GROMACS .gro file of C-alpha atoms in nm:
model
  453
    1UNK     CA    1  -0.035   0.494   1.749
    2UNK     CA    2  -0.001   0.349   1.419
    3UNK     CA    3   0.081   0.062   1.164
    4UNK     CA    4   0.290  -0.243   1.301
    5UNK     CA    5   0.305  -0.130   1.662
    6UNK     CA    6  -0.076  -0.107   1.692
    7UNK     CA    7  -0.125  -0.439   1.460
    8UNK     CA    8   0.097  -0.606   1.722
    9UNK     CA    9  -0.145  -0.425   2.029
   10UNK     CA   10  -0.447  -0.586   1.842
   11UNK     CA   11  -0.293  -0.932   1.759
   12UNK     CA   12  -0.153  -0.928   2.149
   13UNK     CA   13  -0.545  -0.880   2.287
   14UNK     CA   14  -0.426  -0.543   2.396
   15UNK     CA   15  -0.711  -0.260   2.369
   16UNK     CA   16  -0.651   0.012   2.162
   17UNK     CA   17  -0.764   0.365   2.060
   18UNK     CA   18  -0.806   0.330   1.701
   19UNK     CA   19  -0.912   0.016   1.509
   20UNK     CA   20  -0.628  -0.112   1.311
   21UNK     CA   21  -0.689  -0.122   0.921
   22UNK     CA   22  -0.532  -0.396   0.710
   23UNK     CA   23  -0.654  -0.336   0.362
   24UNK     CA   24  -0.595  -0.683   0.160
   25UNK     CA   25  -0.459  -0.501  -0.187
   26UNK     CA   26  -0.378  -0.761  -0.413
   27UNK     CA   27  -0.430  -0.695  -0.797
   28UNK     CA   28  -0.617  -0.362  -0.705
   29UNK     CA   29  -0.256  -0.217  -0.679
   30UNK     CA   30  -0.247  -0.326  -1.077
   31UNK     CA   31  -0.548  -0.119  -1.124
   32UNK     CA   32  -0.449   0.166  -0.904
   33UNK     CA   33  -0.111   0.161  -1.165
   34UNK     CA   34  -0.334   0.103  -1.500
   35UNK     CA   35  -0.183  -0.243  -1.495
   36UNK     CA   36  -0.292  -0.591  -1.611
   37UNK     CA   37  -0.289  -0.843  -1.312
   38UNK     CA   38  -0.044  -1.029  -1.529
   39UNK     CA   39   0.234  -0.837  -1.611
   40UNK     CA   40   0.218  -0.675  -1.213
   41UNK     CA   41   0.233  -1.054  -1.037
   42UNK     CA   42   0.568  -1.124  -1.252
   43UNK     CA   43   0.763  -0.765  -1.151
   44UNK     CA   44   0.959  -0.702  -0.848
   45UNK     CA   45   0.972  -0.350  -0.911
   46UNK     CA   46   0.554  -0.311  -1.005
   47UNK     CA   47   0.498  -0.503  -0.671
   48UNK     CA   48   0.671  -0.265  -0.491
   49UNK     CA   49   0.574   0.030  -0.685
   50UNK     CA   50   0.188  -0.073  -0.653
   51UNK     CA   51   0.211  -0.192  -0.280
   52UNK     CA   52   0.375   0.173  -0.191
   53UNK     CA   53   0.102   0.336  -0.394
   54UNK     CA   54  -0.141   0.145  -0.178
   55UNK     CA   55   0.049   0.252   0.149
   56UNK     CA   56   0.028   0.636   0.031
   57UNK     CA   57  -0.330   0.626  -0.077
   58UNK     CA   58  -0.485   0.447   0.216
   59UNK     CA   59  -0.304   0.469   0.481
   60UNK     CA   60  -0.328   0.162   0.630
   61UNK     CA   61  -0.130  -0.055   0.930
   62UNK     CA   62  -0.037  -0.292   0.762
   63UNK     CA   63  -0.100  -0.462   0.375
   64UNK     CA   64   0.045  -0.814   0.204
   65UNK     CA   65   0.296  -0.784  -0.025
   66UNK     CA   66   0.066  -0.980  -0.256
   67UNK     CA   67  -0.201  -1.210  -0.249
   68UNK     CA   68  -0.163  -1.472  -0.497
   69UNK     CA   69  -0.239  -1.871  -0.356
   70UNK     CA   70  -0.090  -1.995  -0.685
   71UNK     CA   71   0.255  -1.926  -0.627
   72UNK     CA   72   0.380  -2.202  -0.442
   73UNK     CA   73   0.139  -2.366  -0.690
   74UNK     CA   74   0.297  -2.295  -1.019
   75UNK     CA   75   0.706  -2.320  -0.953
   76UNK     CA   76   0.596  -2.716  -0.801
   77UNK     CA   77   0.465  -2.720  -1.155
   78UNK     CA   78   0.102  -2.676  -1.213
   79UNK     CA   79  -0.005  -2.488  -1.515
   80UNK     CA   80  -0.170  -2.131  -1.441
   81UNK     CA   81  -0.406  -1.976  -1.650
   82UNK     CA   82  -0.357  -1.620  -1.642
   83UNK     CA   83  -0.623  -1.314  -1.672
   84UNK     CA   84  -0.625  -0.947  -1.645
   85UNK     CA   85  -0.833  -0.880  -1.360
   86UNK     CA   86  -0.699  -1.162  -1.163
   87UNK     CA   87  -0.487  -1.362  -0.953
   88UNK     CA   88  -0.383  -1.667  -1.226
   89UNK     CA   89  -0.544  -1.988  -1.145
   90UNK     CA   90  -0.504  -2.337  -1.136
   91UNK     CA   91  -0.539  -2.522  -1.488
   92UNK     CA   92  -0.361  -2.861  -1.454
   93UNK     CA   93  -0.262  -3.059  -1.120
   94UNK     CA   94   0.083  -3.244  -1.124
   95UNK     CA   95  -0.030  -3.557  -0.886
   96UNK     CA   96  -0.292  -3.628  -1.105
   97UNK     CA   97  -0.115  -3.635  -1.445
   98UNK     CA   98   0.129  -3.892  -1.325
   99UNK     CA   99   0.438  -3.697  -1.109
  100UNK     CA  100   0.474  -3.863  -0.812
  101UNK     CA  101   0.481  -3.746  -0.476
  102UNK     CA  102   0.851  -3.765  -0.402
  103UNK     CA  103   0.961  -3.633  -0.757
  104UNK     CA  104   0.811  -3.300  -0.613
  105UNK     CA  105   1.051  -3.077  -0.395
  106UNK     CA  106   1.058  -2.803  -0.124
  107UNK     CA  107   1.046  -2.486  -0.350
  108UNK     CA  108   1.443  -2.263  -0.300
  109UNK     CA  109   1.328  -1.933  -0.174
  110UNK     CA  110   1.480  -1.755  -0.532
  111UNK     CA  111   1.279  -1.997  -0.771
  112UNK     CA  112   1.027  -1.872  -0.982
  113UNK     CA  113   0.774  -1.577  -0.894
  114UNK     CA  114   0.905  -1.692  -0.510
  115UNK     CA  115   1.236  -1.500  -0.570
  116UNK     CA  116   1.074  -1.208  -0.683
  117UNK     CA  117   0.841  -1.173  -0.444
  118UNK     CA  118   1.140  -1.214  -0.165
  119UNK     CA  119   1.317  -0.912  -0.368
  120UNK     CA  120   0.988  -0.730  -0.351
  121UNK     CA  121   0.915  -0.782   0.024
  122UNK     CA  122   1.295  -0.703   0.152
  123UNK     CA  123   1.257  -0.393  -0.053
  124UNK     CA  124   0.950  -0.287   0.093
  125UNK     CA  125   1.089  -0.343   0.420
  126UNK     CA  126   1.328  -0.089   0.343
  127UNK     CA  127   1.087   0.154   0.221
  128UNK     CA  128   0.786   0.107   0.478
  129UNK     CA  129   0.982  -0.016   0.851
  130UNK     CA  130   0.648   0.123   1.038
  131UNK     CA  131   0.417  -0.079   0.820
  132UNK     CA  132   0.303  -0.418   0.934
  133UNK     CA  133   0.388  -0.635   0.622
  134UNK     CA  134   0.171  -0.984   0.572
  135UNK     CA  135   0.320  -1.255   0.354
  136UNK     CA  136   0.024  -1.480   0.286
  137UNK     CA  137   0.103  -1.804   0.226
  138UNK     CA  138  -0.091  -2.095   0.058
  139UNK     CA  139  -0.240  -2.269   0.352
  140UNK     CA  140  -0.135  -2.675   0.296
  141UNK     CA  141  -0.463  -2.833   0.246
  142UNK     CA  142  -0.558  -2.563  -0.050
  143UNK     CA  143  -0.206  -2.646  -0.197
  144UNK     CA  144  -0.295  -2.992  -0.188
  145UNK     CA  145  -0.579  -2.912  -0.405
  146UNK     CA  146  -0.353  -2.769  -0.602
  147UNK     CA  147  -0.136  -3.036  -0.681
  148UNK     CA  148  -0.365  -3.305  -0.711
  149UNK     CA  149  -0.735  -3.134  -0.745
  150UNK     CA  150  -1.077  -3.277  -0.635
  151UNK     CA  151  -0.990  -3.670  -0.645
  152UNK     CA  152  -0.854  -3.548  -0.300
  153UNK     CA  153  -1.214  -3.535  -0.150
  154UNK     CA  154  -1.248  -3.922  -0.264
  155UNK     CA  155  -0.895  -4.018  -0.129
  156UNK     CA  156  -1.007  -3.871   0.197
  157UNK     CA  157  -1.235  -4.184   0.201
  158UNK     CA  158  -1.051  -4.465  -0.040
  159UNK     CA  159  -0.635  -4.391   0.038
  160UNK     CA  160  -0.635  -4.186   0.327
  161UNK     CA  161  -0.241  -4.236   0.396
  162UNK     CA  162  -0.187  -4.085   0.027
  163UNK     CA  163  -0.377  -3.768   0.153
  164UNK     CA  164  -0.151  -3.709   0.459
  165UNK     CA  165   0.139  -3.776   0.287
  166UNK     CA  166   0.055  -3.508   0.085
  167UNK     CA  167  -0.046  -3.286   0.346
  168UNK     CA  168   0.287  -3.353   0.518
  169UNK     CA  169   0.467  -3.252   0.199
  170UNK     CA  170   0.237  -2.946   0.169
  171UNK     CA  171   0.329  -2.829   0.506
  172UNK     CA  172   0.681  -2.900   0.481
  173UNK     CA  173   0.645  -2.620   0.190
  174UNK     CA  174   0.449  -2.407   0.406
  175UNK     CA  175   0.706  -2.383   0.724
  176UNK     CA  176   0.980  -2.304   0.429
  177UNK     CA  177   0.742  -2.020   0.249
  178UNK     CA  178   0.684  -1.894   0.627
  179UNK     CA  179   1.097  -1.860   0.664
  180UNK     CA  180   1.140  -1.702   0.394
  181UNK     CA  181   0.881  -1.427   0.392
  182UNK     CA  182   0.995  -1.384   0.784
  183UNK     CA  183   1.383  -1.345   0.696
  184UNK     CA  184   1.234  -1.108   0.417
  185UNK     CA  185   1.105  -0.862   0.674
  186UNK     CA  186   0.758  -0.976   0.718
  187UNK     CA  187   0.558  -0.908   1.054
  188UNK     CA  188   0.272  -1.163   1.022
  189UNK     CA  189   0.228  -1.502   0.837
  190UNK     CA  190  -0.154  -1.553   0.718
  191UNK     CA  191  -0.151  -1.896   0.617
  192UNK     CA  192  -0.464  -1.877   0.339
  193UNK     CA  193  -0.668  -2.177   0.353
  194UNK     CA  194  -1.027  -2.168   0.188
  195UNK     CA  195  -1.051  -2.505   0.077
  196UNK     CA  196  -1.090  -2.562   0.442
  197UNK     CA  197  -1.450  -2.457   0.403
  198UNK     CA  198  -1.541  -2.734   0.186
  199UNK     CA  199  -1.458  -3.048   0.457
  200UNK     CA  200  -1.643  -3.028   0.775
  201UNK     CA  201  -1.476  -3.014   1.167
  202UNK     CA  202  -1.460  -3.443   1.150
  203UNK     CA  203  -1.200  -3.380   0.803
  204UNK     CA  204  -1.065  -3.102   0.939
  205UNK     CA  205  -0.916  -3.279   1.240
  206UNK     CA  206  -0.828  -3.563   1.067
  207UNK     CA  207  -0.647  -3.403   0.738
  208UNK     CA  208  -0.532  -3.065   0.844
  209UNK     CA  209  -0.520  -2.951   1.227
  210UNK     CA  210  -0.221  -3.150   1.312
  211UNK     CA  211  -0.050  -2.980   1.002
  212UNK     CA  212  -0.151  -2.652   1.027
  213UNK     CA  213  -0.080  -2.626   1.427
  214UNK     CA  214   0.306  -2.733   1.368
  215UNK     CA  215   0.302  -2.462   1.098
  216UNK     CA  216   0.181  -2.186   1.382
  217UNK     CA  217   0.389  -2.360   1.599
  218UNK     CA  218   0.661  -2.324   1.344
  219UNK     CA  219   0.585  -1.945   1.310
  220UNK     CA  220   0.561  -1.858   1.689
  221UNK     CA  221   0.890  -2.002   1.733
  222UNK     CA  222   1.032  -1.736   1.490
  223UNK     CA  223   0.906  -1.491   1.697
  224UNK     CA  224   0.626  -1.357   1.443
  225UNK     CA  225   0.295  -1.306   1.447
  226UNK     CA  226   0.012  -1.549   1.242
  227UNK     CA  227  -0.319  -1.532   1.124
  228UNK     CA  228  -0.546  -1.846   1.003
  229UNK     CA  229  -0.722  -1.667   0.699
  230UNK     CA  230  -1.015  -1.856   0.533
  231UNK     CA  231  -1.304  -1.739   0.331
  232UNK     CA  232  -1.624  -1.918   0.230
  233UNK     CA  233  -1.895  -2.020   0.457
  234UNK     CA  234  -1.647  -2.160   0.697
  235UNK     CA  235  -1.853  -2.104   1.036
  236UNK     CA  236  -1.852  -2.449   1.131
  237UNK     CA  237  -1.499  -2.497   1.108
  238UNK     CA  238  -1.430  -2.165   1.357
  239UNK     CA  239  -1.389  -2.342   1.666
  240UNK     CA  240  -1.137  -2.617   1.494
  241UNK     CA  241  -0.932  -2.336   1.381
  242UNK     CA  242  -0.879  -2.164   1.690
  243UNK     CA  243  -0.785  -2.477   1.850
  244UNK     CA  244  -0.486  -2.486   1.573
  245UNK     CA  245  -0.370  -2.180   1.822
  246UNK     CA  246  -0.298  -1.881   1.546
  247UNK     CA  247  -0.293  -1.520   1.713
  248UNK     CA  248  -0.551  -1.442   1.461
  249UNK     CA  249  -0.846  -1.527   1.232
  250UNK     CA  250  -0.990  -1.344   0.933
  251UNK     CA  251  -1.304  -1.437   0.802
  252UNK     CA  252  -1.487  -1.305   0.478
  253UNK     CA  253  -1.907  -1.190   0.486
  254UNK     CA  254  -1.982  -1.525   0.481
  255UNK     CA  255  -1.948  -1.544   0.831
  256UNK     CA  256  -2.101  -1.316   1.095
  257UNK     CA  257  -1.840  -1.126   1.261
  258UNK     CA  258  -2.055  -1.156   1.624
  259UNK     CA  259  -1.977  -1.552   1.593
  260UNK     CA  260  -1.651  -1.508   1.495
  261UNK     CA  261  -1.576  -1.257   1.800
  262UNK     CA  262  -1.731  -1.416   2.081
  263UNK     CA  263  -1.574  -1.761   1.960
  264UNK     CA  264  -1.199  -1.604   1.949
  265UNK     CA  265  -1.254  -1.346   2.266
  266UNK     CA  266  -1.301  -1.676   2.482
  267UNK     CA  267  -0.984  -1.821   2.345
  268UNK     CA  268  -0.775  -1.490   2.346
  269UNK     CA  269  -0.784  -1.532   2.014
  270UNK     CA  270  -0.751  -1.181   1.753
  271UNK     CA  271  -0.976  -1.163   1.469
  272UNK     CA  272  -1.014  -1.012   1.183
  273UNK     CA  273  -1.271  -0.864   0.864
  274UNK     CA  274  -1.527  -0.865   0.694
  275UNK     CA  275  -1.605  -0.614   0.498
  276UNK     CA  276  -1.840  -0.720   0.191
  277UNK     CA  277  -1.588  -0.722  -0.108
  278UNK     CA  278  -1.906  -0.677  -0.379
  279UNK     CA  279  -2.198  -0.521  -0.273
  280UNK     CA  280  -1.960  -0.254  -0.139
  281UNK     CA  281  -1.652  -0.245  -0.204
  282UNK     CA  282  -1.702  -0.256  -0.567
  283UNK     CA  283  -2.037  -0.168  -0.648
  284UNK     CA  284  -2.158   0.037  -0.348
  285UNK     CA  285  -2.105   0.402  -0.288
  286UNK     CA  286  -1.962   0.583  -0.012
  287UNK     CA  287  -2.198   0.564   0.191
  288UNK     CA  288  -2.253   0.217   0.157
  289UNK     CA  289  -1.888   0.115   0.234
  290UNK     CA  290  -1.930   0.380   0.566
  291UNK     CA  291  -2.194   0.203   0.680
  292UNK     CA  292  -2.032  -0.145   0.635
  293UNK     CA  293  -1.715  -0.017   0.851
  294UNK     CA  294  -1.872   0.146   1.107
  295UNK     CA  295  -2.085  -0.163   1.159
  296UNK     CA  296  -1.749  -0.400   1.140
  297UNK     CA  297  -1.595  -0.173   1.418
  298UNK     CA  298  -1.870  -0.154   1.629
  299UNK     CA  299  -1.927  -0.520   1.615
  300UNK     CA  300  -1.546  -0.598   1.618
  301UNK     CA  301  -1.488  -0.329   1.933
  302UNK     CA  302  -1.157  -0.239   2.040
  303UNK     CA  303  -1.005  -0.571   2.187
  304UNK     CA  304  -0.834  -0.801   1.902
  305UNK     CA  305  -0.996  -0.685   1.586
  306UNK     CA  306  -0.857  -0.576   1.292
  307UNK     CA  307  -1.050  -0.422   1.056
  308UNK     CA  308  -1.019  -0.539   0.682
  309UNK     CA  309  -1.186  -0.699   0.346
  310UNK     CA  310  -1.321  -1.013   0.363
  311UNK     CA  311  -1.076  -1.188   0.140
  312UNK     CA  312  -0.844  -0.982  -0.146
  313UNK     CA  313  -0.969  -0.678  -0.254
  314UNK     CA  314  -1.135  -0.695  -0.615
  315UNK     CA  315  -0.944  -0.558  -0.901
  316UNK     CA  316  -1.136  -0.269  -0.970
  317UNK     CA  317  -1.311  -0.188  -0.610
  318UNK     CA  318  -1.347   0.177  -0.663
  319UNK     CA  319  -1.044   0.416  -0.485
  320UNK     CA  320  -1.324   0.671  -0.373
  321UNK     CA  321  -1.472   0.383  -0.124
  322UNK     CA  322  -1.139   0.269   0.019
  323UNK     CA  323  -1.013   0.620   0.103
  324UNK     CA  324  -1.371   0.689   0.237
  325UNK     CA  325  -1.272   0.409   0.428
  326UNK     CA  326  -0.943   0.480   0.564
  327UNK     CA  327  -1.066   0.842   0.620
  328UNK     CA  328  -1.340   0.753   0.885
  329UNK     CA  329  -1.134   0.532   1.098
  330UNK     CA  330  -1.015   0.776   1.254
  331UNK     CA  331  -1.318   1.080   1.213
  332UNK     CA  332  -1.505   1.019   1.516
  333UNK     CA  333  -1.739   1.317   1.409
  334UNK     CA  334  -1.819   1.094   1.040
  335UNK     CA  335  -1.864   0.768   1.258
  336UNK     CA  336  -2.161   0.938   1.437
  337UNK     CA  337  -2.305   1.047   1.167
  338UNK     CA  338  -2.298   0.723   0.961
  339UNK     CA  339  -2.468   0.524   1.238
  340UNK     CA  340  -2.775   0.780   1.153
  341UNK     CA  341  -2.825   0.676   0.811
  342UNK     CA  342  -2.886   0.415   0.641
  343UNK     CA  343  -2.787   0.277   0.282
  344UNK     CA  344  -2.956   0.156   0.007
  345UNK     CA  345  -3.162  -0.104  -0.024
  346UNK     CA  346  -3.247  -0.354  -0.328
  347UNK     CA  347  -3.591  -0.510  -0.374
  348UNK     CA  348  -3.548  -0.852  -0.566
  349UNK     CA  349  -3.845  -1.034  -0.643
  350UNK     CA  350  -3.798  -1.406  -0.586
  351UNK     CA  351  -3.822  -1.665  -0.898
  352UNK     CA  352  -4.113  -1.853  -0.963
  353UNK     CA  353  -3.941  -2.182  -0.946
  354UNK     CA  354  -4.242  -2.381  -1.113
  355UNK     CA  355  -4.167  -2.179  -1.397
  356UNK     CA  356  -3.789  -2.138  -1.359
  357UNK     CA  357  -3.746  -2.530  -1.387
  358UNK     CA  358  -4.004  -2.630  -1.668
  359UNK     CA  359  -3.800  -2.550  -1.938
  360UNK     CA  360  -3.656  -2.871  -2.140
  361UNK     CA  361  -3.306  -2.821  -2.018
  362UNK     CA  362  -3.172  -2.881  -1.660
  363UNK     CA  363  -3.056  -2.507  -1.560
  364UNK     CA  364  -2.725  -2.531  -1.318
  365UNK     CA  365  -2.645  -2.196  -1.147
  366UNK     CA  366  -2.379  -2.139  -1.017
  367UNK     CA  367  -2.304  -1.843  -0.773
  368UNK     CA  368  -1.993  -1.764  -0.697
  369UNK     CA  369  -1.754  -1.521  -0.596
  370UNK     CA  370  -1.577  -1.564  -0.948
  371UNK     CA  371  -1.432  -1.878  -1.048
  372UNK     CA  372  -1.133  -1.748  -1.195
  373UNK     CA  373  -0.979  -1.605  -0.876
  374UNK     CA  374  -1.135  -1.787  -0.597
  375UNK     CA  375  -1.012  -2.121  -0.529
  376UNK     CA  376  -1.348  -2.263  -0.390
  377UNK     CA  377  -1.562  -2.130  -0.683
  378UNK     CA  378  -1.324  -2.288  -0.922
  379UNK     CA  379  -1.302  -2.618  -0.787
  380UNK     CA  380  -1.662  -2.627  -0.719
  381UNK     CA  381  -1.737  -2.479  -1.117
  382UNK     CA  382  -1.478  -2.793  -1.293
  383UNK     CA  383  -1.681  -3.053  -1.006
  384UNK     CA  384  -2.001  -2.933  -1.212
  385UNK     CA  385  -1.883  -2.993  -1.555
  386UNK     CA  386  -1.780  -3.297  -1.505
  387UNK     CA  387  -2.072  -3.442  -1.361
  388UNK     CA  388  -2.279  -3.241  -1.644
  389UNK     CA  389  -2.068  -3.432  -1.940
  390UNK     CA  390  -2.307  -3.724  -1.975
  391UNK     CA  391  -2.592  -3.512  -1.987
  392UNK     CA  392  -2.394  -3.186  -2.190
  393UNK     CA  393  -2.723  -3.149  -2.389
  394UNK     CA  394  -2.970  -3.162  -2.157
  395UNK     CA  395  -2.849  -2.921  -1.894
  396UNK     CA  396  -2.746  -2.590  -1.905
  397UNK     CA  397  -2.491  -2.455  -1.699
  398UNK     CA  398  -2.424  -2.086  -1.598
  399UNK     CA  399  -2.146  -1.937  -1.344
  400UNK     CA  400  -2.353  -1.619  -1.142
  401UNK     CA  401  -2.054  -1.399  -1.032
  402UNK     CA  402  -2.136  -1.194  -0.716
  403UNK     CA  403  -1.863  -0.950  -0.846
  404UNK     CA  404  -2.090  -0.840  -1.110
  405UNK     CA  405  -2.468  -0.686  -1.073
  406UNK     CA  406  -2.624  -0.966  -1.247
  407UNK     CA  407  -2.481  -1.212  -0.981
  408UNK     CA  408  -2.582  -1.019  -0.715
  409UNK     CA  409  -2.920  -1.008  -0.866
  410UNK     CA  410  -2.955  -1.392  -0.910
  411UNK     CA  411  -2.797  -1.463  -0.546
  412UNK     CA  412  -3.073  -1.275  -0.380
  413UNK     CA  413  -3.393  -1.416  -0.599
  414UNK     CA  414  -3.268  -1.786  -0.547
  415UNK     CA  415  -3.229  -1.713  -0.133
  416UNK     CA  416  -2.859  -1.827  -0.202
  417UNK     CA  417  -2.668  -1.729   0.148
  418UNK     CA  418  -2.333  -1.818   0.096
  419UNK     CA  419  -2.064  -1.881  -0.172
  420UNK     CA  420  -2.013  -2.066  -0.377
  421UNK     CA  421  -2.309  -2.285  -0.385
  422UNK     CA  422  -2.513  -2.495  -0.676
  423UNK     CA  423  -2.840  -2.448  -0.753
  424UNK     CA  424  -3.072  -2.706  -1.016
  425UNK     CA  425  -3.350  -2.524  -1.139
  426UNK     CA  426  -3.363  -2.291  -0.847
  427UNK     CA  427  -3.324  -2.529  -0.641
  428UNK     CA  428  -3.047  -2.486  -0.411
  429UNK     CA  429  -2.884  -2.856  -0.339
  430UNK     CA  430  -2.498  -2.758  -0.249
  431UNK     CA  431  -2.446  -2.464  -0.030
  432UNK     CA  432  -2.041  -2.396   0.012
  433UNK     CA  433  -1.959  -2.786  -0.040
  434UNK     CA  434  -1.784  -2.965  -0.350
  435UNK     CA  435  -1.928  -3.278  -0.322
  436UNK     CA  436  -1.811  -3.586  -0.501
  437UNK     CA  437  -1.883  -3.568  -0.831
  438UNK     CA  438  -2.102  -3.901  -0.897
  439UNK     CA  439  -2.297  -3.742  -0.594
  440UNK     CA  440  -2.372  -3.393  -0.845
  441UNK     CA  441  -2.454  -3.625  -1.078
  442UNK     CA  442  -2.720  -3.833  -0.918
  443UNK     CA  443  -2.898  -3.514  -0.847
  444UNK     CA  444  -2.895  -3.418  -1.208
  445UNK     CA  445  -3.017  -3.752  -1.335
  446UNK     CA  446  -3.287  -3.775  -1.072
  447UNK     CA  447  -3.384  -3.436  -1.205
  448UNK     CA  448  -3.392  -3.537  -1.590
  449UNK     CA  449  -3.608  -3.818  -1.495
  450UNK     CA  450  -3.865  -3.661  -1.327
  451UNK     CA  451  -3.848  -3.373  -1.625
  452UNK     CA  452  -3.951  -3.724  -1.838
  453UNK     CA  453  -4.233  -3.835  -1.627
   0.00000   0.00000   0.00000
């Protein structure tokens, strides 16, 4: 058994024979055309093209038709900024440039990029009816961010009503992306949330559960299957989520996949992941990217999991280790094998951090995923800034991307565990967290001062 009807076994706690393999292709179907990010994001007919090339080259049960959390974003009128090996990202927020709330409306399911990404899906439908299709939608407190960016984390505390109004409308637009994607032909609504990873379980229940449960609630009752998707170091928010009653979660690396299994197994609850997007992925080999699966569906067994990338796949993750991929799921022969070896390792000598902070500037790393696609990174990056401005020559700020070798490299010789996290002379002091800016701030001035003593 394959695609939708084993998806469905999975997401129905059903055991199965073969672990179902949802590869999260995103831009990578750009690359796998030669495209820009850009020009494939605006095309019905590159969308469909790409996703069908993905379908053909790895073989998988089911795939999003695209995974882009700025497209509710940009037709309710925020600016995007655009890039080649990206999703297009959030430059300027509506709510906090003086639209008002109620001048903002329910997005028609043929405006903007939403219309051609309907055209794109009900095509695909067509062209793939055995294929479990995922329309990913921009979970509500994410889109919030969106519209009215990080004073949100201080309105959580000053004008609390003004937040939930805003999460109402955000859900509102949720439930109507969800119908539209369903009449479309999709299979499963992942409502894609990772700015739930930056507010703890006490925020989460107040701000978001109640929304995002009538927006399962919403999808259940149009007889499809969900999945809560969120990606950062999110492991304290697990048990909140379930209780929002999805049919499935889908975590990134930042959480282990043990915690996430034994916390949905007890609440017949599927799950889903995590293989590591960088270190494999992208810049392993092979045999690295074996290793990583075999471990995913050994930990993830064969009740409930579904076996896929911890968030979207990177642009240019290399088409050797995703067909190596799809390849061993079902080569029990290659499985045994793999559990043999082992893969490489990397020895990273730690920094001095005497050393690393006496320099006359303030040095602000930042690690991240890559602020230009992920929505935590980038919010966290523009919180940093702005705390920096007062201070612009006395601190030196650099973004670490784990997407490249040289993040990779910094990540493991500051003992940073999780993403995307703030570090003051190799110090870490924010791990997965936007804090308030005045509270980045203090940190940084406390840190000048004793540089003056």
């Amino acid at each position: 058994m394959k695609g939708k009807e084993l998806i469905k076994k999975a997401f129905n706690m059903e055991v199965v024979d073969q672990t179902p393999w949802v590869p999260f292709v995103g831009v990578h179907a750009a690359y796998l055309l030669g495209l820009d990010s850009s020009e494939y994001l605006k095309s019905k007919a590159l969308i469909v093209k790409g996703v069908s090339n993905a379908i053909d080259k790895y073989g998988p049960d089911g795939i999003p038709i695209v995974f882009d959390l700025q497209l509710e974003a940009e037709v309710l009128g925020c600016e995007l900024l655009w890039a080649k090996e990206n999703p297009p990202s959030v430059k300027s927020h509506p709510l906090a440039n003086g639209i008002a709330l109620n001048e903002l409306k329910v997005p028609e399911s043929n405006q903007g990029r939403i219309g051609v990404v309907m055209e794109a899906t009900r095509e695909l439908r067509k062209l793939h009816p055995d294929i479990a299709l995922y329309g990913l939608i921009t979970g509500p407190f994410t889109l919030a961010l969106h519209l009215l960016g990080t004073d949100i984390f201080m309105q959580m505390f000053m004008d609390q009503d003004n937040v939930h109004k805003i999460m109402r409308f955000c859900t509102d637009v949720s439930k109507a992306m969800s119908s539209y994607y369903i009449e479309s032909g999709c299979d499963v609504i992942a409502v894609v949330d990772p700015m739930t990873s930056q507010i703890g379980p006490d925020q989460f229940n107040s701000f978001v559960k109640e929304y995002v449960t009538e927006i399962f609630t919403f999808i259940k009752e149009k007889k499809s299957l969900s999945s809560f998707f969120v990606c950062g170091h999110a492991q304290h928010n697990i048990e909140v989520m379930c209780e929002c009653n999805p049919d499935n979660i889908s975590i990134d690396e930042n959480i282990p996949l043990e915690y996430v299994k034994d916390i949905c197994l007890e609440r017949g609850i599927s799950f889903g992941g995590n293989l590591k997007l960088t270190v494999t992925l992208l810049m392993g080999d092979v045999n690295d990217c074996e290793i990583d699966a075999v471990y995913c569906m050994d930990t993830g067994g064969n009740k409930g999991f579904i076996l896929s990338p911890g968030c979207d796949l990177p642009y240019s993750a290399k088409e050797e280790n995703m067909l190596a991929i799809s390849r061993l799921i079902t080569d029990t022969y290659r499985k045994d094998i793999t559990r043999t070896i082992k893969s490489k390792s990397f020895d990273f000598v730690p920094i001095n951090l005497e050393e690393y902070g006496s320099g006359p500037k303030i040095k602000i790393d930042l690690i991240t995923l890559d602020s230009s696609s992920c929505a935590p990174c980038q919010y966290m990056v523009n919180a940093v800034n702005r705390a920096a401005e007062p201070f612009k020559d006395l601190v030196e700020i650099r973004e670490y991307k784990i997407k490249e070798k040289e993040g990779v490299d910094m990540m493991c010789k500051l003992g940073v565990k999780n993403i995307p996290t703030i570090c003051i002379d190799g110090e870490v002091k924010f791990i997965s967290n936007i804090p308030p800016v005045e509270s980045i701030r203090e940190v940084i001035l406390s840190r000048i001062e004793k540089k003056a003593k």
